[in-house]
Amino acid sequence: MYKIAVIPGDGIGPEITEQAVKVLKAVGKHFNIDFSFFEASAGGAALDTKGDPLPQETIEICKSCDSILFGAVGGHKWDDLPAEKRPENAVLRLRKELGLFANLRPAVIFESLADASPLKKEILDKGFDIMVIRELTGGIYFGKPRGRTNINNGFKAIDTMEYTTDEIQRIAIVAFEIARKRRKKVTVVDKSNVLETSRLWREVVKSVHKNYQDVEIDFQYVDNCSMQLVKAPYQFDVILTGNMFGDILSDESAALTGSIGMLPSASLGDGSLFLYEPIHGSAPDIAGQNTANPIASILSAALMLRYSFDLQWAAEVIENSVRAVLAKGYRTADIMHDGCIEVGTLEMGELISREIENYK
Ligand code: NAD
């Protein structure tokens, strides 16, 4: 039996998460897999009812489960609160609490959505399937000292970029293990021509690579990589990089695929309890209208089957079913195109579930 903590959150979070749970139930029923779901609150919803965007009770529910499906948190109502009280703090705290240091963001082009991509047809015709692996808990976003001091004619601001051998080693292992299950290539992205931290990254990744000789490795400077992603995205399999470069490159690679409503993510860590969530936020502008695209959440559920439960084939069933529904012309508003059939959040979840129920 697989126990899944479900945190719907705010805005469109509950609508899209409901569809991902529906899809998991369809997989469970059709293939006889026992999934149990345990709902927990976080974000603005939890702040309003329990006074904390991440109540202790939610952490405990998560820790009693095998995996976490997260919706999205945040909304205008809570925008003026101090950082530690804001709903968005829930996901940052949860990542920290569970030691989730590796963020995986697959960027895949679905053939039937090629029109939604900003890339030229001749580039898209070669296809792409990239896994960006971003270090999530270190680097310049957390390094100390940081802050501002007064100087004669204004201020001096400081951020510190720091990485240790251990931090690089553990994420390099994640990258090589994942590459082994894909096309066996890791591109390490850094700025080693300038940064000391990048030179340490190269050194450590090369030494970890000694245990993964079946995986090809290459290195790119981040400025070149950002250019290569739009010129020749098909050259990449796994991109391994630090926190800040990963933040930027994963958004760039996401944009290549079309809509933000299509992109899932996984956050993996030290233990065996991982978190899966769409990359988008709570989209308060469309909440409650049954127009949000649930596919990012549904594909996050597929990542859960692959990385938490080692059910590679079941993950593929979900991904193939999404592909089949899109190929039949069904679209939510964000990916709508002439000649297609527009459906709502709920209907998209039902269509994908039905595809799974009829899967052979
Ligand atoms: P957003 O991702 O919520 O929305 C950006 C745009 O994309 C909006 O126009 C929205 O309608 C659209 N969009 C997003 N998801 C969609 C979907 N599934 N289907 C169709 N359209 C979709 O980003 P934002 O507007 O900058 O932020 C809104 C709130 O979400 C803020 O409070 C922000 O802090 C929060 N946020 C939360 C998370 C998280 O929970 N992990 C991540 C990012 C932002």
Short mmCIF file of C-alpha atoms and ligand atoms in Angstrom, two decimals:
data_model
loop_
_atom_site.label_atom_id
_atom_site.label_comp_id
_atom_site.label_asym_id
_atom_site.label_seq_id
_atom_site.Cartn_x
_atom_site.Cartn_y
_atom_site.Cartn_z
CA MET A 1 0.00 0.00 0.00
CA TYR A 2 1.26 3.48 -0.91
CA LYS A 3 0.27 6.33 1.45
CA ILE A 4 0.06 9.75 -0.18
CA ALA A 5 -0.28 13.06 1.71
CA VAL A 6 -2.34 15.50 -0.36
CA ILE A 7 -1.95 19.24 0.26
CA PRO A 8 -4.34 21.13 -2.03
CA GLY A 9 -3.44 24.66 -0.78
CA ASP A 10 -4.98 27.83 -2.19
CA GLY A 11 -6.38 29.30 -5.44
CA ILE A 12 -6.44 26.66 -8.19
CA GLY A 13 -4.49 24.26 -5.91
CA PRO A 14 -7.59 22.30 -4.76
CA GLU A 15 -9.08 22.08 -8.31
CA ILE A 16 -5.97 20.72 -10.01
CA THR A 17 -4.95 18.43 -7.13
CA GLU A 18 -8.42 16.83 -7.18
CA GLN A 19 -7.81 15.84 -10.82
CA ALA A 20 -4.37 14.37 -10.03
CA VAL A 21 -5.90 12.29 -7.22
CA LYS A 22 -8.65 11.17 -9.62
CA VAL A 23 -5.98 10.03 -12.10
CA LEU A 24 -4.03 8.16 -9.40
CA LYS A 25 -7.25 6.43 -8.32
CA ALA A 26 -7.85 5.40 -11.95
CA VAL A 27 -4.31 3.93 -12.11
CA GLY A 28 -4.89 2.17 -8.77
CA LYS A 29 -8.22 0.68 -9.87
CA HIS A 30 -7.15 -0.42 -13.35
CA PHE A 31 -3.80 -1.92 -12.32
CA ASN A 32 -4.73 -3.07 -8.82
CA ILE A 33 -2.39 -0.80 -6.88
CA ASP A 34 -3.45 0.29 -3.40
CA PHE A 35 -3.09 4.09 -3.01
CA SER A 36 -4.46 5.77 0.14
CA PHE A 37 -4.81 9.55 0.39
CA PHE A 38 -4.44 11.70 3.52
CA GLU A 39 -5.42 15.36 3.12
CA ALA A 40 -3.51 18.07 5.01
CA SER A 41 -3.74 21.85 4.97
CA ALA A 42 -1.04 24.42 4.15
CA GLY A 43 -0.73 27.96 2.83
CA GLY A 44 -3.35 30.68 3.24
CA ALA A 45 -6.07 28.13 4.01
CA ALA A 46 -4.04 26.84 6.98
CA LEU A 47 -3.05 30.33 8.08
CA ASP A 48 -6.71 31.40 8.28
CA THR A 49 -7.92 28.34 10.16
CA LYS A 50 -4.85 27.34 12.21
CA GLY A 51 -2.74 30.50 12.40
CA ASP A 52 0.25 28.88 10.64
CA PRO A 53 0.86 28.32 6.88
CA LEU A 54 2.49 24.98 7.76
CA PRO A 55 0.83 23.56 10.89
CA GLN A 56 2.70 20.87 12.85
CA GLU A 57 -0.21 18.51 12.15
CA THR A 58 0.49 18.83 8.39
CA ILE A 59 4.18 17.99 8.88
CA GLU A 60 3.16 14.94 10.90
CA ILE A 61 0.66 13.75 8.26
CA CYS A 62 3.42 14.12 5.62
CA LYS A 63 5.94 12.20 7.72
CA SER A 64 3.44 9.35 8.22
CA CYS A 65 3.07 8.98 4.42
CA ASP A 66 5.29 7.63 1.62
CA SER A 67 4.98 10.66 -0.64
CA ILE A 68 3.48 14.16 -0.88
CA LEU A 69 1.31 15.67 -3.61
CA PHE A 70 1.35 19.46 -3.24
CA GLY A 71 -1.02 21.88 -5.03
CA ALA A 72 -0.08 25.56 -4.80
CA VAL A 73 -0.23 28.22 -2.11
CA GLY A 74 -0.63 31.99 -1.92
CA GLY A 75 -3.08 34.69 -2.90
CA HIS A 76 -3.68 38.44 -2.80
CA LYS A 77 -5.41 38.23 0.58
CA TRP A 78 -2.10 37.37 2.25
CA ASP A 79 0.28 39.44 0.08
CA ASP A 80 1.03 42.09 2.71
CA LEU A 81 2.02 39.71 5.50
CA PRO A 82 5.66 39.45 6.64
CA ALA A 83 7.71 36.76 4.78
CA GLU A 84 7.56 34.14 7.56
CA LYS A 85 3.75 34.38 7.81
CA ARG A 86 3.10 34.28 4.06
CA PRO A 87 1.47 31.14 2.61
CA GLU A 88 4.44 30.59 0.24
CA ASN A 89 6.59 30.00 3.31
CA ALA A 90 4.81 26.64 3.73
CA VAL A 91 6.53 25.00 0.78
CA LEU A 92 9.97 26.45 1.66
CA ARG A 93 9.64 25.17 5.24
CA LEU A 94 8.41 21.78 4.10
CA ARG A 95 11.39 21.37 1.74
CA LYS A 96 13.74 22.29 4.58
CA GLU A 97 11.96 20.08 7.14
CA LEU A 98 12.26 17.07 4.81
CA GLY A 99 15.79 17.84 3.54
CA LEU A 100 14.60 18.08 -0.09
CA PHE A 101 17.78 19.26 -1.83
CA ALA A 102 17.20 18.17 -5.45
CA ASN A 103 14.57 19.78 -7.63
CA LEU A 104 13.71 17.93 -10.82
CA ARG A 105 11.93 19.75 -13.61
CA PRO A 106 11.33 17.79 -16.78
CA ALA A 107 10.71 19.85 -19.91
CA VAL A 108 9.21 17.73 -22.65
CA ILE A 109 7.63 18.85 -25.88
CA PHE A 110 4.27 17.19 -26.60
CA GLU A 111 3.99 17.00 -30.41
CA SER A 112 0.36 18.12 -30.42
CA LEU A 113 1.29 21.27 -28.44
CA ALA A 114 4.11 22.36 -30.74
CA ASP A 115 2.15 25.50 -31.66
CA ALA A 116 2.31 26.68 -28.05
CA SER A 117 6.14 26.66 -28.06
CA PRO A 118 8.06 29.82 -28.97
CA LEU A 119 10.63 27.71 -30.86
CA LYS A 120 10.81 27.42 -34.65
CA LYS A 121 9.35 24.32 -36.28
CA GLU A 122 12.72 23.07 -37.59
CA ILE A 123 14.07 23.00 -34.02
CA LEU A 124 10.91 21.43 -32.58
CA ASP A 125 10.89 18.75 -35.27
CA LYS A 126 13.97 17.26 -33.60
CA GLY A 127 11.99 17.03 -30.30
CA PHE A 128 13.39 17.47 -26.81
CA ASP A 129 13.10 15.80 -23.44
CA ILE A 130 15.22 17.55 -20.82
CA MET A 131 15.48 16.94 -17.08
CA VAL A 132 16.80 20.00 -15.25
CA ILE A 133 18.18 19.04 -11.83
CA ARG A 134 18.61 22.07 -9.62
CA GLU A 135 20.31 22.11 -6.22
CA LEU A 136 17.61 23.50 -3.95
CA THR A 137 18.90 24.22 -0.47
CA GLY A 138 22.37 25.77 -0.93
CA GLY A 139 24.22 28.36 -2.99
CA ILE A 140 23.73 32.10 -3.16
CA TYR A 141 20.09 32.02 -1.98
CA PHE A 142 21.16 30.82 1.46
CA GLY A 143 24.89 31.73 1.83
CA LYS A 144 26.06 34.03 4.63
CA PRO A 145 27.08 36.80 5.11
CA ARG A 146 24.26 38.57 3.36
CA GLY A 147 22.72 41.98 3.84
CA ARG A 148 23.36 45.68 3.47
CA THR A 149 25.67 48.14 5.14
CA ASN A 150 25.93 51.91 4.86
CA ILE A 151 28.92 53.30 3.03
CA ASN A 152 29.92 56.91 2.31
CA ASN A 153 27.78 57.51 -0.73
CA GLY A 154 24.97 54.91 -0.35
CA PHE A 155 24.91 51.22 0.56
CA LYS A 156 26.92 48.07 0.03
CA ALA A 157 24.88 44.86 -0.48
CA ILE A 158 26.34 41.36 -0.09
CA ASP A 159 25.15 37.87 -1.07
CA THR A 160 27.40 34.87 -0.60
CA MET A 161 27.63 31.91 -2.94
CA GLU A 162 28.89 28.85 -1.10
CA TYR A 163 28.86 25.11 -1.69
CA THR A 164 30.46 22.24 0.17
CA THR A 165 31.80 18.97 -1.24
CA ASP A 166 28.95 17.06 0.46
CA GLU A 167 26.25 19.27 -1.05
CA ILE A 168 27.65 18.81 -4.55
CA GLN A 169 28.33 15.09 -4.12
CA ARG A 170 24.77 14.21 -3.07
CA ILE A 171 23.10 16.05 -5.95
CA ALA A 172 25.62 14.68 -8.47
CA ILE A 173 24.66 11.16 -7.34
CA VAL A 174 20.96 12.01 -7.89
CA ALA A 175 21.77 13.33 -11.40
CA PHE A 176 23.82 10.28 -12.45
CA GLU A 177 21.23 7.84 -11.06
CA ILE A 178 18.45 9.61 -12.98
CA ALA A 179 20.54 9.82 -16.17
CA ARG A 180 21.06 6.04 -15.94
CA LYS A 181 17.28 5.60 -16.27
CA ARG A 182 17.16 8.01 -19.23
CA ARG A 183 19.56 8.60 -22.15
CA LYS A 184 22.68 8.45 -19.95
CA LYS A 185 24.06 11.95 -20.40
CA VAL A 186 24.68 14.65 -17.78
CA THR A 187 25.57 18.23 -18.71
CA VAL A 188 27.02 20.13 -15.77
CA VAL A 189 26.24 23.83 -16.03
CA ASP A 190 28.38 26.36 -14.18
CA LYS A 191 30.53 29.45 -14.47
CA SER A 192 33.87 27.86 -13.68
CA ASN A 193 35.75 30.40 -15.79
CA VAL A 194 34.90 32.96 -13.07
CA LEU A 195 33.53 31.35 -9.90
CA GLU A 196 35.42 29.38 -7.26
CA THR A 197 32.22 27.49 -6.29
CA SER A 198 31.86 26.35 -9.92
CA ARG A 199 35.45 25.05 -9.93
CA LEU A 200 34.62 22.96 -6.85
CA TRP A 201 31.42 21.71 -8.61
CA ARG A 202 33.47 20.48 -11.58
CA GLU A 203 36.05 18.79 -9.37
CA VAL A 204 33.47 16.99 -7.20
CA VAL A 205 31.16 15.99 -10.07
CA LYS A 206 34.15 14.54 -11.97
CA SER A 207 35.11 12.47 -8.96
CA VAL A 208 31.51 11.17 -8.47
CA HIS A 209 31.46 10.35 -12.20
CA LYS A 210 34.18 7.71 -11.63
CA ASN A 211 31.37 5.50 -10.26
CA TYR A 212 29.12 6.19 -13.27
CA GLN A 213 31.35 5.48 -16.28
CA ASP A 214 28.33 4.31 -18.28
CA VAL A 215 26.97 7.89 -18.18
CA GLU A 216 28.41 10.50 -20.54
CA ILE A 217 29.37 13.79 -18.92
CA ASP A 218 29.99 17.23 -20.39
CA PHE A 219 30.34 20.78 -19.08
CA GLN A 220 28.84 24.06 -20.26
CA TYR A 221 29.10 27.61 -18.98
CA VAL A 222 25.71 28.92 -17.94
CA ASP A 223 25.71 31.73 -20.52
CA ASN A 224 26.34 29.24 -23.32
CA CYS A 225 23.74 26.82 -21.92
CA SER A 226 21.01 29.48 -21.89
CA MET A 227 21.76 30.04 -25.59
CA GLN A 228 21.99 26.32 -26.46
CA LEU A 229 18.57 25.70 -24.86
CA VAL A 230 16.85 27.85 -27.48
CA LYS A 231 19.16 26.91 -30.38
CA ALA A 232 19.46 23.16 -29.95
CA PRO A 233 17.48 21.84 -26.94
CA TYR A 234 17.58 18.28 -28.34
CA GLN A 235 21.29 17.98 -27.33
CA PHE A 236 20.38 17.80 -23.61
CA ASP A 237 19.34 14.85 -21.48
CA VAL A 238 20.01 15.74 -17.81
CA ILE A 239 21.19 19.26 -16.89
CA LEU A 240 22.81 19.39 -13.44
CA THR A 241 23.33 22.79 -11.88
CA GLY A 242 23.33 24.92 -8.72
CA ASN A 243 20.45 26.79 -7.11
CA MET A 244 20.52 30.14 -8.91
CA PHE A 245 21.51 28.88 -12.38
CA GLY A 246 18.88 26.12 -12.03
CA ASP A 247 16.21 28.61 -11.06
CA ILE A 248 16.79 30.55 -14.27
CA LEU A 249 17.45 27.67 -16.68
CA SER A 250 14.47 25.62 -15.50
CA ASP A 251 12.12 28.53 -16.24
CA GLU A 252 13.75 28.98 -19.63
CA SER A 253 13.37 25.30 -20.49
CA ALA A 254 9.78 25.37 -19.18
CA ALA A 255 8.93 28.26 -21.50
CA LEU A 256 10.12 26.19 -24.47
CA THR A 257 7.32 23.69 -23.90
CA GLY A 258 4.39 26.14 -24.13
CA SER A 259 2.20 26.59 -21.06
CA ILE A 260 3.15 26.76 -17.40
CA GLY A 261 0.03 24.66 -16.78
CA MET A 262 1.81 21.63 -18.28
CA LEU A 263 4.93 21.42 -16.14
CA PRO A 264 5.43 19.11 -13.16
CA SER A 265 8.26 18.96 -10.64
CA ALA A 266 9.69 16.64 -8.03
CA SER A 267 11.77 17.54 -4.98
CA LEU A 268 13.93 14.68 -3.75
CA GLY A 269 16.07 14.51 -0.63
CA ASP A 270 18.06 12.55 1.93
CA GLY A 271 15.35 10.19 3.04
CA SER A 272 12.63 8.46 1.08
CA LEU A 273 9.84 11.03 1.52
CA PHE A 274 9.66 13.30 -1.54
CA LEU A 275 7.36 16.10 -2.70
CA TYR A 276 5.64 16.50 -6.09
CA GLU A 277 4.03 19.71 -7.31
CA PRO A 278 3.26 21.66 -10.48
CA ILE A 279 5.74 24.45 -11.16
CA HIS A 280 3.01 27.08 -11.36
CA GLY A 281 1.50 29.02 -8.48
CA SER A 282 -2.06 29.30 -7.16
CA ALA A 283 -3.25 31.45 -10.14
CA PRO A 284 -5.81 33.47 -8.15
CA ASP A 285 -6.92 35.17 -11.41
CA ILE A 286 -8.59 31.95 -12.61
CA ALA A 287 -9.35 30.15 -9.31
CA GLY A 288 -12.79 28.59 -8.94
CA GLN A 289 -13.66 28.94 -12.64
CA ASN A 290 -12.97 25.36 -13.75
CA THR A 291 -10.54 26.68 -16.39
CA ALA A 292 -7.14 25.82 -14.86
CA ASN A 293 -5.04 23.20 -16.63
CA PRO A 294 -4.64 20.19 -14.28
CA ILE A 295 -1.96 18.47 -16.44
CA ALA A 296 1.05 19.84 -14.47
CA SER A 297 -0.41 18.31 -11.32
CA ILE A 298 -1.32 15.06 -13.10
CA LEU A 299 2.23 14.78 -14.52
CA SER A 300 3.59 15.48 -11.01
CA ALA A 301 1.64 12.40 -9.89
CA ALA A 302 3.40 10.46 -12.69
CA LEU A 303 6.78 11.63 -11.35
CA MET A 304 5.71 10.37 -7.92
CA LEU A 305 5.06 6.90 -9.33
CA ARG A 306 8.49 6.93 -11.01
CA TYR A 307 10.70 8.38 -8.27
CA SER A 308 8.93 7.50 -5.00
CA PHE A 309 7.36 4.15 -5.85
CA ASP A 310 9.64 2.92 -8.65
CA LEU A 311 6.55 2.25 -10.82
CA GLN A 312 8.16 3.39 -14.07
CA TRP A 313 5.55 1.66 -16.25
CA ALA A 314 2.64 3.22 -14.32
CA ALA A 315 4.23 6.67 -14.72
CA GLU A 316 4.36 6.01 -18.47
CA VAL A 317 0.67 5.01 -18.46
CA ILE A 318 -0.20 8.47 -17.09
CA GLU A 319 2.15 10.30 -19.49
CA ASN A 320 0.88 8.32 -22.51
CA SER A 321 -2.73 8.96 -21.48
CA VAL A 322 -2.08 12.72 -21.28
CA ARG A 323 -0.46 12.54 -24.72
CA ALA A 324 -3.46 10.59 -26.11
CA VAL A 325 -6.04 13.06 -24.76
CA LEU A 326 -4.08 15.99 -26.24
CA ALA A 327 -3.73 14.15 -29.56
CA LYS A 328 -7.55 13.80 -29.65
CA GLY A 329 -7.70 17.59 -29.60
CA TYR A 330 -8.90 18.28 -26.04
CA ARG A 331 -7.47 21.48 -24.53
CA THR A 332 -7.92 23.65 -21.47
CA ALA A 333 -8.12 27.41 -22.12
CA ASP A 334 -4.36 28.07 -21.66
CA ILE A 335 -3.40 25.69 -24.51
CA MET A 336 -6.52 26.17 -26.65
CA HIS A 337 -5.93 26.32 -30.39
CA ASP A 338 -8.15 26.62 -33.50
CA GLY A 339 -9.87 23.37 -34.33
CA CYS A 340 -9.43 21.94 -30.81
CA ILE A 341 -12.13 21.17 -28.24
CA GLU A 342 -12.05 23.35 -25.12
CA VAL A 343 -12.70 21.54 -21.83
CA GLY A 344 -12.60 22.56 -18.16
CA THR A 345 -10.32 21.42 -15.33
CA LEU A 346 -12.70 18.70 -14.21
CA GLU A 347 -13.39 17.39 -17.71
CA MET A 348 -9.65 17.21 -18.51
CA GLY A 349 -9.12 15.13 -15.35
CA GLU A 350 -12.00 12.86 -16.35
CA LEU A 351 -10.77 12.41 -19.93
CA ILE A 352 -7.29 11.40 -18.74
CA SER A 353 -8.76 9.04 -16.11
CA ARG A 354 -10.99 7.41 -18.74
CA GLU A 355 -7.99 6.98 -21.05
CA ILE A 356 -6.23 5.15 -18.19
CA GLU A 357 -9.27 2.98 -17.49
CA ASN A 358 -9.23 1.85 -21.15
CA TYR A 359 -5.40 1.47 -21.28
CA LYS A 360 -4.18 -1.76 -22.84
P1 NAD B 1 1.06 31.66 -11.21
O1 NAD B 1 1.91 30.55 -11.68
O2 NAD B 1 0.07 31.33 -10.16
O3 NAD B 1 0.27 32.31 -12.46
C1 NAD B 1 0.95 32.92 -13.56
C2 NAD B 1 0.01 32.94 -14.77
O4 NAD B 1 -0.14 31.62 -15.26
C3 NAD B 1 -1.41 33.41 -14.43
O5 NAD B 1 -1.93 34.15 -15.51
C4 NAD B 1 -2.20 32.14 -14.26
O6 NAD B 1 -3.58 32.26 -14.55
C5 NAD B 1 -1.50 31.21 -15.24
N1 NAD B 1 -1.53 29.82 -14.78
C6 NAD B 1 -0.82 29.28 -13.76
N2 NAD B 1 -1.13 27.99 -13.60
C7 NAD B 1 -2.04 27.70 -14.55
C8 NAD B 1 -2.74 26.51 -14.89
N3 NAD B 1 -2.58 25.35 -14.24
N4 NAD B 1 -3.63 26.57 -15.93
C9 NAD B 1 -3.81 27.71 -16.62
N5 NAD B 1 -3.18 28.86 -16.34
C10 NAD B 1 -2.30 28.86 -15.31
O7 NAD B 1 2.06 32.80 -10.72
P2 NAD B 1 1.75 34.21 -10.01
O8 NAD B 1 0.51 34.82 -10.60
O9 NAD B 1 3.01 34.93 -10.06
O10 NAD B 1 1.47 33.84 -8.50
C11 NAD B 1 0.17 33.65 -7.92
C12 NAD B 1 0.33 33.20 -6.48
O11 NAD B 1 0.96 31.93 -6.43
C13 NAD B 1 1.23 34.13 -5.66
O12 NAD B 1 0.66 34.25 -4.38
C14 NAD B 1 2.55 33.41 -5.63
O13 NAD B 1 3.34 33.75 -4.53
C15 NAD B 1 2.09 31.96 -5.55
N6 NAD B 1 3.08 30.95 -5.99
C16 NAD B 1 3.06 29.78 -5.32
C17 NAD B 1 3.91 28.74 -5.72
C18 NAD B 1 3.85 27.43 -4.98
O14 NAD B 1 2.88 27.17 -4.28
N7 NAD B 1 4.83 26.56 -5.11
C19 NAD B 1 4.78 28.93 -6.81
C20 NAD B 1 4.73 30.14 -7.49
C21 NAD B 1 3.88 31.16 -7.08
#
